[in-house]
PDB file of C-alpha atoms in Angstrom:
ATOM      1  CA  MET M   1     112.443 133.010 117.355  1.00  0.00           C
ATOM      2  CA  ASN M   2     108.783 133.631 116.676  1.00  0.00           C
ATOM      3  CA  PHE M   3     105.912 131.136 116.365  1.00  0.00           C
ATOM      4  CA  LYS M   4     106.143 130.935 112.541  1.00  0.00           C
ATOM      5  CA  THR M   5     109.815 129.983 112.652  1.00  0.00           C
ATOM      6  CA  ILE M   6     109.278 127.393 115.375  1.00  0.00           C
ATOM      7  CA  SER M   7     106.338 125.827 113.551  1.00  0.00           C
ATOM      8  CA  LEU M   8     108.344 125.747 110.317  1.00  0.00           C
ATOM      9  CA  TRP M   9     111.167 123.890 112.099  1.00  0.00           C
ATOM     10  CA  ILE M  10     108.652 121.417 113.550  1.00  0.00           C
ATOM     11  CA  PHE M  11     107.275 120.670 110.088  1.00  0.00           C
ATOM     12  CA  VAL M  12     110.805 120.346 108.688  1.00  0.00           C
ATOM     13  CA  ALA M  13     111.450 117.720 111.383  1.00  0.00           C
ATOM     14  CA  ILE M  14     108.231 115.868 110.443  1.00  0.00           C
ATOM     15  CA  ALA M  15     109.156 115.972 106.746  1.00  0.00           C
ATOM     16  CA  LEU M  16     112.682 114.712 107.451  1.00  0.00           C
ATOM     17  CA  ALA M  17     111.353 111.881 109.647  1.00  0.00           C
ATOM     18  CA  THR M  18     108.908 110.862 106.919  1.00  0.00           C
ATOM     19  CA  LEU M  19     111.585 111.019 104.234  1.00  0.00           C
ATOM     20  CA  MET M  20     114.109 109.025 106.286  1.00  0.00           C
ATOM     21  CA  ASP M  21     111.443 106.447 107.147  1.00  0.00           C
ATOM     22  CA  THR M  22     110.792 105.957 103.432  1.00  0.00           C
ATOM     23  CA  LEU M  23     114.444 105.907 102.379  1.00  0.00           C
ATOM     24  CA  PHE M  24     115.746 103.563 105.071  1.00  0.00           C
ATOM     25  CA  SER M  25     113.656 100.487 105.727  1.00  0.00           C
ATOM     26  CA  PHE M  26     115.733  98.071 107.747  1.00  0.00           C
ATOM     27  CA  LYS M  27     112.951  95.580 108.481  1.00  0.00           C
ATOM     28  CA  THR M  28     112.651  92.932 105.751  1.00  0.00           C
ATOM     29  CA  ILE M  29     109.967  90.286 106.127  1.00  0.00           C
ATOM     30  CA  THR M  30     109.369  87.217 103.969  1.00  0.00           C
ATOM     31  CA  GLU M  31     105.762  86.041 103.868  1.00  0.00           C
ATOM     32  CA  GLU M  32     103.610  83.685 101.870  1.00  0.00           C
ATOM     33  CA  VAL M  33     100.813  85.065  99.719  1.00  0.00           C
ATOM     34  CA  ILE M  34      97.432  83.842 100.917  1.00  0.00           C
ATOM     35  CA  TYR M  35      95.599  85.352  97.982  1.00  0.00           C
ATOM     36  CA  SER M  36      95.663  88.213  95.537  1.00  0.00           C
ATOM     37  CA  ARG M  37      92.500  89.964  94.440  1.00  0.00           C
ATOM     38  CA  ALA M  38      91.390  92.458  91.836  1.00  0.00           C
ATOM     39  CA  THR M  39      88.488  94.793  92.607  1.00  0.00           C
ATOM     40  CA  LYS M  40      86.720  97.006  90.099  1.00  0.00           C
ATOM     41  CA  GLU M  41      86.074 100.392  91.709  1.00  0.00           C
ATOM     42  CA  GLN M  42      83.160 102.263  90.133  1.00  0.00           C
ATOM     43  CA  TYR M  43      82.141 105.867  90.465  1.00  0.00           C
ATOM     44  CA  PHE M  44      78.499 106.768  90.320  1.00  0.00           C
ATOM     45  CA  ASN M  45      78.844 109.942  88.303  1.00  0.00           C
ATOM     46  CA  ALA M  46      77.743 111.026  84.842  1.00  0.00           C
ATOM     47  CA  ALA M  47      80.858 109.626  83.154  1.00  0.00           C
ATOM     48  CA  ARG M  48      80.487 106.169  84.787  1.00  0.00           C
ATOM     49  CA  ASN M  49      84.250 105.985  85.325  1.00  0.00           C
ATOM     50  CA  SER M  50      85.939 103.019  86.961  1.00  0.00           C
ATOM     51  CA  HIS M  51      89.355 101.566  87.701  1.00  0.00           C
ATOM     52  CA  THR M  52      90.709  98.269  89.026  1.00  0.00           C
ATOM     53  CA  THR M  53      92.715  97.944  92.224  1.00  0.00           C
ATOM     54  CA  TYR M  54      94.964  94.977  92.987  1.00  0.00           C
ATOM     55  CA  LYS M  55      95.671  93.789  96.500  1.00  0.00           C
ATOM     56  CA  VAL M  56      97.953  91.089  97.911  1.00  0.00           C
ATOM     57  CA  ILE M  57      97.048  89.538 101.232  1.00  0.00           C
ATOM     58  CA  THR M  58      99.538  87.686 103.445  1.00  0.00           C
ATOM     59  CA  ALA M  59      99.166  86.370 106.993  1.00  0.00           C
ATOM     60  CA  ASN M  60     100.164  89.717 108.541  1.00  0.00           C
ATOM     61  CA  HIS M  61      99.811  92.319 105.774  1.00  0.00           C
ATOM     62  CA  SER M  62      97.522  93.409 102.990  1.00  0.00           C
ATOM     63  CA  PHE M  63      98.656  96.042 100.540  1.00  0.00           C
ATOM     64  CA  TYR M  64      97.949  97.374  97.066  1.00  0.00           C
ATOM     65  CA  VAL M  65     100.179  96.328  94.181  1.00  0.00           C
ATOM     66  CA  ASP M  66     100.332  97.082  90.474  1.00  0.00           C
ATOM     67  CA  GLU M  67      98.661  95.013  87.766  1.00  0.00           C
ATOM     68  CA  VAL M  68     101.842  93.236  86.640  1.00  0.00           C
ATOM     69  CA  PHE M  69     102.804  92.117  90.155  1.00  0.00           C
ATOM     70  CA  HIS M  70      99.225  90.955  90.761  1.00  0.00           C
ATOM     71  CA  GLY M  71      99.257  88.985  87.499  1.00  0.00           C
ATOM     72  CA  THR M  72     102.466  87.149  88.345  1.00  0.00           C
ATOM     73  CA  THR M  73     101.643  86.411  91.998  1.00  0.00           C
ATOM     74  CA  GLN M  74      99.885  83.186  92.947  1.00  0.00           C
ATOM     75  CA  PRO M  75      98.736  81.890  96.352  1.00  0.00           C
ATOM     76  CA  GLY M  76     101.672  80.166  98.021  1.00  0.00           C
ATOM     77  CA  ASP M  77     104.320  82.417  96.436  1.00  0.00           C
ATOM     78  CA  ARG M  78     106.810  83.901  98.869  1.00  0.00           C
ATOM     79  CA  ILE M  79     107.341  87.650  98.777  1.00  0.00           C
ATOM     80  CA  GLU M  80     109.821  89.921 100.521  1.00  0.00           C
ATOM     81  CA  ILE M  81     108.376  93.030 102.133  1.00  0.00           C
ATOM     82  CA  LYS M  82     110.418  96.041 103.216  1.00  0.00           C
ATOM     83  CA  GLN M  83     108.652  97.699 106.121  1.00  0.00           C
ATOM     84  CA  SER M  84     109.411 101.131 107.536  1.00  0.00           C
ATOM     85  CA  LEU M  85     110.617 101.376 111.119  1.00  0.00           C
ATOM     86  CA  LEU M  86     108.692 104.424 112.342  1.00  0.00           C
ATOM     87  CA  PHE M  87     105.293 104.090 110.693  1.00  0.00           C
ATOM     88  CA  ASP M  88     105.193 100.349 109.785  1.00  0.00           C
ATOM     89  CA  GLU M  89     104.310 101.208 106.189  1.00  0.00           C
ATOM     90  CA  ILE M  90     105.174  98.897 103.300  1.00  0.00           C
ATOM     91  CA  ASN M  91     108.109 100.621 101.570  1.00  0.00           C
ATOM     92  CA  GLY M  92     108.692  97.952  98.960  1.00  0.00           C
ATOM     93  CA  TYR M  93     107.834  94.436  97.918  1.00  0.00           C
ATOM     94  CA  LYS M  94     109.144  91.829  95.521  1.00  0.00           C
ATOM     95  CA  LYS M  95     108.805  88.153  94.769  1.00  0.00           C
ATOM     96  CA  GLU M  96     111.413  86.093  96.544  1.00  0.00           C
ATOM     97  CA  GLY M  97     114.444  85.739  94.275  1.00  0.00           C
ATOM     98  CA  SER M  98     113.582  88.799  92.183  1.00  0.00           C
ATOM     99  CA  ALA M  99     116.147  91.588  91.930  1.00  0.00           C
ATOM    100  CA  ASN M 100     113.950  94.708  92.049  1.00  0.00           C
ATOM    101  CA  TYR M 101     111.675  96.007  94.768  1.00  0.00           C
ATOM    102  CA  GLU M 102     108.460  97.699  93.734  1.00  0.00           C
ATOM    103  CA  MET M 103     106.792 100.541  95.615  1.00  0.00           C
ATOM    104  CA  SER M 104     103.175 101.676  95.591  1.00  0.00           C
ATOM    105  CA  ASN M 105     102.344 105.086  94.156  1.00  0.00           C
ATOM    106  CA  MET M 106     100.741 106.188  97.416  1.00  0.00           C
ATOM    107  CA  ARG M 107     103.952 105.509  99.310  1.00  0.00           C
ATOM    108  CA  ILE M 108     105.946 107.465  96.736  1.00  0.00           C
ATOM    109  CA  VAL M 109     103.634 110.453  97.152  1.00  0.00           C
ATOM    110  CA  SER M 110     103.394 110.205 100.927  1.00  0.00           C
ATOM    111  CA  GLY M 111     107.048 109.362 101.531  1.00  0.00           C
ATOM    112  CA  TYR M 112     108.945 111.317  98.922  1.00  0.00           C
ATOM    113  CA  ALA M 113     106.869 113.982  97.180  1.00  0.00           C
ATOM    114  CA  SER M 114     105.158 115.534 100.196  1.00  0.00           C
ATOM    115  CA  SER M 115     108.352 115.505 102.276  1.00  0.00           C
ATOM    116  CA  ILE M 116     110.488 117.062  99.554  1.00  0.00           C
ATOM    117  CA  ALA M 117     107.782 119.663  98.867  1.00  0.00           C
ATOM    118  CA  MET M 118     107.738 120.614 102.556  1.00  0.00           C
ATOM    119  CA  LEU M 119     111.523 120.913 102.652  1.00  0.00           C
ATOM    120  CA  LEU M 120     111.594 123.107  99.525  1.00  0.00           C
ATOM    121  CA  VAL M 121     108.794 125.335 100.816  1.00  0.00           C
ATOM    122  CA  ALA M 122     110.567 125.590 104.182  1.00  0.00           C
ATOM    123  CA  ILE M 123     113.674 126.878 102.395  1.00  0.00           C
ATOM    124  CA  LEU M 124     111.491 129.468 100.663  1.00  0.00           C
ATOM    125  CA  GLY M 125     109.835 130.293 103.985  1.00  0.00           C
ATOM    126  CA  PHE M 126     113.164 130.910 105.692  1.00  0.00           C
ATOM    127  CA  GLN M 127     114.456 132.897 102.725  1.00  0.00           C
ATOM    128  CA  PHE M 128     111.466 135.136 102.002  1.00  0.00           C
ATOM    129  CA  LYS M 129     109.870 135.302 105.489  1.00  0.00           C
ATOM    130  CA  ASN M 130     106.411 136.898 105.103  1.00  0.00           C
ATOM    131  CA  LYS M 131     106.089 136.725 101.309  1.00  0.00           C
ATOM    132  CA  VAL M 132     105.153 133.033 101.085  1.00  0.00           C
ATOM    133  CA  ASN M 133     102.933 132.605 104.153  1.00  0.00           C
ATOM    134  CA  THR M 134     100.033 131.094 102.210  1.00  0.00           C
ATOM    135  CA  LEU M 135     102.284 128.577 100.447  1.00  0.00           C
ATOM    136  CA  VAL M 136     103.914 127.635 103.753  1.00  0.00           C
ATOM    137  CA  PHE M 137     100.520 127.210 105.441  1.00  0.00           C
ATOM    138  CA  VAL M 138      99.119 125.024 102.643  1.00  0.00           C
ATOM    139  CA  THR M 139     102.223 122.830 102.592  1.00  0.00           C
ATOM    140  CA  GLN M 140     102.217 122.533 106.377  1.00  0.00           C
ATOM    141  CA  SER M 141      98.563 121.450 106.222  1.00  0.00           C
ATOM    142  CA  LEU M 142      99.400 118.793 103.618  1.00  0.00           C
ATOM    143  CA  THR M 143     102.357 117.603 105.693  1.00  0.00           C
ATOM    144  CA  LEU M 144     100.177 117.376 108.801  1.00  0.00           C
ATOM    145  CA  GLY M 145      97.532 115.413 106.878  1.00  0.00           C
ATOM    146  CA  ASN M 146     100.205 113.073 105.532  1.00  0.00           C
ATOM    147  CA  PHE M 147     101.628 112.595 109.035  1.00  0.00           C
ATOM    148  CA  ILE M 148      98.181 111.741 110.427  1.00  0.00           C
ATOM    149  CA  TYR M 149      97.675 109.279 107.544  1.00  0.00           C
ATOM    150  CA  LEU M 150     100.995 107.580 108.354  1.00  0.00           C
ATOM    151  CA  ILE M 151     100.453 107.220 112.095  1.00  0.00           C
ATOM    152  CA  GLN M 152      96.936 105.799 111.865  1.00  0.00           C
TER     153      GLN M 152
END
């Protein structure tokens, strides 16, 4: 086995660990909301664009939520949080008694999309060897960046 094959297997292992960490979150925590805040983020460019972010803060966690969840959450409400085992990321959250867990878009991208992309590109890399080197390198770089983001 050469260096390219070994490195591809290493990145497949990282992608699988990230994917499994997102799929299987066995740690469920119930916490009380201390407060929920909305912040208007502005860009200082010619278009003067902006967007609003919504964040829920509990005694031990603070994480971004969508507008609907923010609007229905009050201080003192109890929420259930699904936390990943390997990276301690918030995999899902819901109000206590609610049926459906919600997941942030960043966790979907970092947990599912980047991992699945790496696995698909690895299949191409094993199949076509030297014909997709650039694609493999770019996807490995994204996977490494995602991994660093998760462990920080």
